[in-house]
Short mmCIF file of C-alpha atoms in Angstrom, two decimals:
data_model
loop_
_atom_site.label_atom_id
_atom_site.label_comp_id
_atom_site.label_asym_id
_atom_site.label_seq_id
_atom_site.Cartn_x
_atom_site.Cartn_y
_atom_site.Cartn_z
CA MET A 1 -129.12 69.84 -55.99
CA ALA A 2 -126.01 71.87 -55.87
CA GLY A 3 -123.95 69.17 -55.56
CA ALA A 4 -125.63 68.12 -58.92
CA ASP A 5 -125.29 71.38 -60.86
CA ILE A 6 -121.56 71.32 -59.38
CA GLU A 7 -120.97 67.54 -61.02
CA GLU A 8 -122.94 68.80 -63.81
CA GLU A 9 -120.65 71.49 -64.83
CA ILE A 10 -117.20 69.86 -64.08
CA CYS A 11 -118.38 67.26 -66.98
CA ALA A 12 -119.14 70.31 -69.07
CA LEU A 13 -116.00 71.73 -68.96
CA LYS A 14 -113.78 68.20 -68.97
CA GLU A 15 -115.72 68.19 -72.26
CA LEU A 16 -114.55 71.31 -73.03
CA SER A 17 -111.02 70.81 -72.55
CA TRP A 18 -111.16 67.57 -74.60
CA LEU A 19 -112.74 69.80 -77.47
CA LEU A 20 -110.33 72.84 -77.19
CA ASN A 21 -107.25 70.30 -76.60
CA GLU A 22 -107.91 67.29 -78.60
CA GLU A 23 -110.98 67.32 -80.76
CA LEU A 24 -110.60 71.02 -82.40
CA HIS A 25 -107.25 69.63 -84.26
CA HIS A 26 -108.38 66.32 -84.74
CA VAL A 27 -111.33 67.99 -87.07
CA LEU A 28 -108.72 70.80 -88.74
CA GLN A 29 -106.83 67.91 -90.07
CA GLN A 30 -110.20 66.35 -91.08
CA VAL A 31 -110.56 69.35 -92.86
CA GLN A 32 -107.11 70.48 -94.20
CA TYR A 33 -107.85 66.70 -95.81
CA THR A 34 -110.80 67.55 -97.38
CA LEU A 35 -109.31 70.93 -98.64
CA THR A 36 -106.72 68.61 -99.96
CA GLU A 37 -109.04 66.67 -101.44
CA CYS A 38 -110.75 70.04 -102.71
CA ASN A 39 -107.56 71.50 -104.08
CA GLN A 40 -106.76 68.23 -106.76
CA ARG A 41 -109.77 69.16 -108.56
CA PHE A 42 -108.51 72.13 -109.63
CA LEU A 43 -105.34 73.05 -111.79
CA THR A 44 -102.98 74.57 -108.89
CA ASP A 45 -100.11 77.11 -109.52
CA LYS A 46 -97.53 74.04 -109.35
CA ASP A 47 -99.25 72.71 -112.04
CA LYS A 48 -99.29 75.67 -114.33
CA GLU A 49 -95.62 75.97 -113.46
CA SER A 50 -94.73 72.83 -114.55
CA ASN A 51 -96.87 72.56 -117.56
CA LYS A 52 -94.65 75.53 -119.17
CA ASP A 53 -92.06 72.94 -119.38
CA ASP A 54 -93.68 69.31 -119.28
CA SER A 55 -97.66 68.74 -119.76
CA THR A 56 -96.93 65.23 -118.62
CA VAL A 57 -96.45 66.15 -114.89
CA CYS A 58 -99.36 68.11 -114.72
CA HIS A 59 -101.80 65.74 -112.97
CA ILE A 60 -105.07 67.46 -114.48
CA LYS A 61 -105.20 66.77 -118.18
CA PRO A 62 -107.08 68.75 -121.09
CA GLN A 63 -111.04 67.78 -120.91
CA LYS A 64 -112.53 67.86 -124.75
CA ILE A 65 -115.99 68.52 -124.04
CA LEU A 66 -119.65 68.80 -126.28
CA LEU A 67 -121.94 71.67 -124.73
CA SER A 68 -125.74 70.59 -126.18
CA GLY A 69 -128.71 72.90 -125.40
CA PRO A 70 -131.50 71.02 -122.91
CA ASN A 71 -133.79 70.74 -125.78
CA GLY A 72 -131.68 70.17 -128.46
CA THR A 73 -131.53 73.38 -130.02
CA ALA A 74 -129.65 74.07 -133.11
CA HIS A 75 -129.26 77.86 -132.27
CA ILE A 76 -125.79 76.96 -130.99
CA LYS A 77 -123.13 74.10 -131.27
CA CYS A 78 -120.24 74.23 -129.41
CA VAL A 79 -117.35 72.03 -128.95
CA LEU A 80 -114.34 72.92 -126.74
CA THR A 81 -111.29 71.45 -124.53
CA LEU A 82 -111.45 72.79 -120.62
CA PHE A 83 -107.71 73.14 -118.93
CA GLY A 84 -108.17 73.89 -115.50
CA ASP A 85 -109.86 77.66 -115.65
CA ASN A 86 -109.30 78.04 -119.50
CA ILE A 87 -111.01 77.29 -122.59
CA THR A 88 -108.20 76.98 -124.84
CA GLU A 89 -109.40 75.34 -127.35
CA ALA A 90 -113.66 75.96 -129.19
CA ASP A 91 -115.22 75.48 -132.27
CA ILE A 92 -118.25 77.17 -132.34
CA ASN A 93 -121.31 77.86 -134.91
CA PHE A 94 -124.40 79.69 -134.18
CA LYS A 95 -127.47 81.14 -135.97
CA HIS A 96 -126.77 84.80 -136.73
CA LYS A 97 -129.40 87.06 -138.44
CA GLN A 98 -128.28 89.89 -140.94
CA GLY A 99 -131.58 92.05 -142.00
CA ASN A 100 -133.99 89.42 -142.74
CA HIS A 101 -131.62 86.68 -143.51
CA HIS A 102 -130.28 83.81 -141.46
CA SER A 103 -126.56 82.56 -141.90
CA LEU A 104 -124.57 80.63 -140.14
CA PHE A 105 -121.09 81.73 -138.54
CA LYS A 106 -118.05 79.86 -137.33
CA THR A 107 -115.72 81.24 -134.87
CA SER A 108 -112.99 79.53 -132.65
CA ILE A 109 -110.75 80.16 -129.67
CA HIS A 110 -107.05 79.12 -129.89
CA GLN A 111 -104.74 77.67 -127.31
CA SER A 112 -102.23 81.12 -127.96
CA LEU A 113 -105.64 82.84 -126.30
CA PRO A 114 -107.90 81.12 -124.10
CA TRP A 115 -110.81 82.18 -122.67
CA LYS A 116 -109.95 82.78 -118.68
CA LEU A 117 -112.80 81.28 -116.25
CA GLN A 118 -112.24 83.78 -113.28
CA GLN A 119 -115.29 81.66 -111.18
CA ILE A 120 -112.86 79.09 -110.97
CA GLN A 121 -109.83 81.00 -110.43
CA ASP A 122 -111.28 82.99 -107.69
CA ALA A 123 -113.30 79.49 -106.31
CA TYR A 124 -109.37 78.37 -105.85
CA ASN A 125 -107.86 81.42 -104.52
CA HIS A 126 -110.84 81.27 -101.94
CA LEU A 127 -109.68 77.90 -100.91
CA LYS A 128 -106.12 78.19 -101.09
CA SER A 129 -107.24 80.99 -98.49
CA ALA A 130 -109.05 78.32 -96.12
CA ALA A 131 -105.95 75.99 -95.97
CA TYR A 132 -103.55 78.63 -95.01
CA CYS A 133 -105.68 79.89 -92.11
CA ILE A 134 -105.95 76.21 -90.86
CA SER A 135 -102.10 75.61 -91.41
CA LEU A 136 -101.31 78.88 -88.84
CA LYS A 137 -103.08 77.01 -86.34
CA GLU A 138 -101.75 73.66 -86.56
CA ASN A 139 -99.86 73.62 -83.20
CA TYR A 140 -101.83 76.49 -81.48
CA ALA A 141 -103.37 76.01 -78.05
CA PHE A 142 -106.68 77.82 -78.37
CA LYS A 143 -107.77 79.79 -75.30
CA SER A 144 -111.47 80.41 -74.94
CA VAL A 145 -114.87 79.20 -77.10
CA ARG A 146 -115.14 82.56 -78.29
CA GLU A 147 -111.42 82.59 -80.41
CA VAL A 148 -112.20 79.00 -81.61
CA THR A 149 -115.96 80.48 -82.96
CA LEU A 150 -113.77 83.52 -84.58
CA PHE A 151 -111.38 81.30 -86.43
CA ILE A 152 -113.99 78.88 -87.44
CA ASP A 153 -116.22 81.74 -88.98
CA GLU A 154 -112.58 82.23 -90.66
CA VAL A 155 -111.96 79.50 -92.18
CA MET A 156 -115.99 78.64 -93.02
CA GLU A 157 -116.46 82.22 -95.00
CA SER A 158 -113.31 81.39 -97.26
CA ILE A 159 -114.80 78.20 -97.78
CA LYS A 160 -118.35 79.42 -98.51
CA LYS A 161 -116.87 82.35 -100.55
CA GLY A 162 -115.28 79.52 -102.94
CA ARG A 163 -118.17 77.81 -103.44
CA THR A 164 -120.48 80.68 -104.17
CA CYS A 165 -118.19 81.30 -106.77
CA LEU A 166 -118.85 78.07 -108.45
CA THR A 167 -122.69 77.64 -107.69
CA PHE A 168 -123.90 81.45 -107.76
CA PRO A 169 -122.45 83.16 -110.72
CA ARG A 170 -123.00 86.73 -110.43
CA ARG A 171 -125.00 88.14 -113.36
CA LYS A 172 -123.54 90.70 -116.01
CA SER A 173 -125.08 93.54 -117.78
CA VAL A 174 -125.36 93.56 -121.52
CA GLU A 175 -122.69 96.20 -121.45
CA GLU A 176 -120.24 94.05 -119.19
CA LEU A 177 -120.69 91.14 -121.81
CA LEU A 178 -120.17 93.20 -124.74
CA ASN A 179 -117.19 94.89 -122.92
CA ASN A 180 -115.46 91.82 -121.53
CA GLN A 181 -111.83 90.99 -122.73
CA ASN A 182 -112.70 87.60 -123.62
CA MET A 183 -115.01 88.45 -126.47
CA GLN A 184 -111.68 89.75 -127.99
CA VAL A 185 -110.45 85.50 -128.27
CA PHE A 186 -112.72 84.72 -131.08
CA HIS A 187 -111.21 84.32 -134.24
CA PRO A 188 -113.26 85.58 -136.57
CA ALA A 189 -114.39 88.35 -134.01
CA VAL A 190 -118.14 87.98 -134.01
CA PRO A 191 -120.69 90.20 -135.11
CA ASN A 192 -121.27 93.33 -132.96
CA THR A 193 -124.83 92.47 -132.54
CA VAL A 194 -123.92 89.22 -131.10
CA ALA A 195 -122.13 88.79 -127.23
CA LEU A 196 -120.99 85.12 -126.35
CA SER A 197 -120.16 84.15 -122.43
CA PHE A 198 -118.79 81.30 -121.12
CA TYR A 199 -119.59 80.70 -117.67
CA ILE A 200 -119.97 78.15 -114.55
CA HIS A 201 -123.00 77.54 -112.63
CA THR A 202 -122.88 74.51 -110.33
CA SER A 203 -121.32 71.75 -111.98
CA LYS A 204 -122.17 72.69 -115.42
CA LEU A 205 -120.22 74.81 -118.35
CA ILE A 206 -122.70 76.97 -120.10
CA LEU A 207 -122.23 78.87 -123.10
CA ALA A 208 -124.87 82.00 -123.37
CA LEU A 209 -125.45 83.78 -127.00
CA TYR A 210 -127.30 86.65 -127.14
CA GLN A 211 -128.38 88.44 -130.06
CA ILE A 212 -128.24 92.42 -129.38
CA HIS A 213 -130.33 95.19 -131.03
CA ARG A 214 -128.77 99.00 -130.65
CA ASN A 215 -130.69 101.58 -131.07
CA ASN A 216 -130.18 105.08 -130.26
CA GLN A 217 -127.29 104.16 -127.69
CA LYS A 218 -129.91 101.49 -126.45
CA ILE A 219 -128.89 98.37 -126.02
CA GLU A 220 -131.44 95.54 -126.02
CA VAL A 221 -131.03 91.57 -125.80
CA LEU A 222 -133.43 90.32 -128.62
CA SER A 223 -132.70 86.33 -127.98
CA ARG A 224 -130.73 84.15 -125.64
CA HIS A 225 -129.82 80.76 -126.29
CA GLN A 226 -127.62 78.35 -124.25
CA VAL A 227 -125.70 75.04 -124.60
CA GLU A 228 -124.03 73.33 -121.87
CA CYS A 229 -122.10 70.12 -119.72
CA THR A 230 -121.92 69.00 -116.54
CA VAL A 231 -118.07 69.22 -115.53
CA LYS A 232 -117.79 66.04 -113.01
CA TRP A 233 -114.46 67.70 -111.46
CA LEU A 234 -116.54 70.53 -110.89
CA ASN A 235 -119.59 68.90 -109.31
CA GLU A 236 -116.59 66.96 -106.83
CA ALA A 237 -115.44 70.29 -105.80
CA ILE A 238 -118.80 71.72 -104.80
CA MET A 239 -119.56 68.64 -102.77
CA LEU A 240 -116.01 68.93 -101.03
CA PHE A 241 -116.26 72.46 -100.70
CA THR A 242 -119.75 71.76 -98.49
CA LEU A 243 -118.36 69.07 -96.76
CA ALA A 244 -115.73 70.68 -95.41
CA ILE A 245 -118.71 74.07 -94.10
CA GLN A 246 -120.75 70.63 -92.73
CA GLN A 247 -117.57 69.58 -90.70
CA LEU A 248 -116.65 72.91 -89.08
CA GLN A 249 -119.99 73.35 -88.46
CA GLN A 250 -120.91 70.51 -86.55
CA LEU A 251 -117.75 71.63 -84.36
CA LYS A 252 -118.38 75.19 -83.88
CA ASP A 253 -122.27 73.90 -82.91
CA LYS A 254 -120.53 71.37 -80.23
CA ILE A 255 -118.01 73.68 -78.44
CA GLN A 256 -120.70 76.35 -78.36
CA SER A 257 -123.12 74.43 -76.77
CA LEU A 258 -120.83 74.55 -73.82
CA GLN A 259 -119.79 77.83 -74.11
CA TYR A 260 -122.27 78.93 -70.99
CA PHE A 261 -120.09 76.54 -68.70
CA GLU A 262 -116.69 78.48 -69.35
CA GLU A 263 -118.39 81.85 -69.36
CA THR A 264 -120.15 80.96 -65.83
CA SER A 265 -117.04 79.37 -64.29
CA HIS A 266 -113.52 80.38 -63.31
CA PHE A 267 -112.08 76.99 -63.68
CA ILE A 268 -111.40 76.43 -67.66
CA ASN A 269 -108.64 73.70 -68.09
CA VAL A 270 -110.22 70.74 -66.14
CA LYS A 271 -107.80 67.76 -65.45
CA SER A 272 -109.04 63.92 -66.11
#
């Protein structure tokens, strides 16, 4: 029985050695490829520099988008141009109540003063961080399961944060919406009883309209309406974030399943 246990341990240690010395870097290359594919969905720093001189060099092109309501709502209409993490142009019409009367208010965004979608920029920053972290270990010889696990957790954390930026937008208070620096991009300026907010939720670009009532320094939301549109490249980016997480999790599970043999043996490196 003892001989069988020793044989099992030797086989497990051989597999662990193969995982640490060969399979690990092979999987990391696959993850890096996935992150590169994901990176191509974003407007990169290089693209932004190229676009200053010649927009034809940039691989990301401005995208014209019509936002519509889930039930064909007529409270707000919007046509915009999305370029990377910026809404560079937009024409917005919405119903606005003044006293007992409703009027149609029109405003716009011009290219000289775009609306910045910080969620997209944050997601891209976390993506870059994960890719950079992997590149630092390209030829590194990992020495233990613990070391590999800590490294994988670090990379996965960056990737998860990137995905979360797109899938779970931070809820903002009414005060934050009204004081948002982006509110200054509208021309003409919207009434002080209205707040507009562009944000990303999973693969959708959403514009929310808030009708506000101010009373004795108290701010109350009277109504909320939204229009939206699915953005294909955002959906692709989220899928690639998820794929990279799955690739790393599978690798982590394989290596951790053999951690017991590493901890109970004095022989880490076993020759085939």
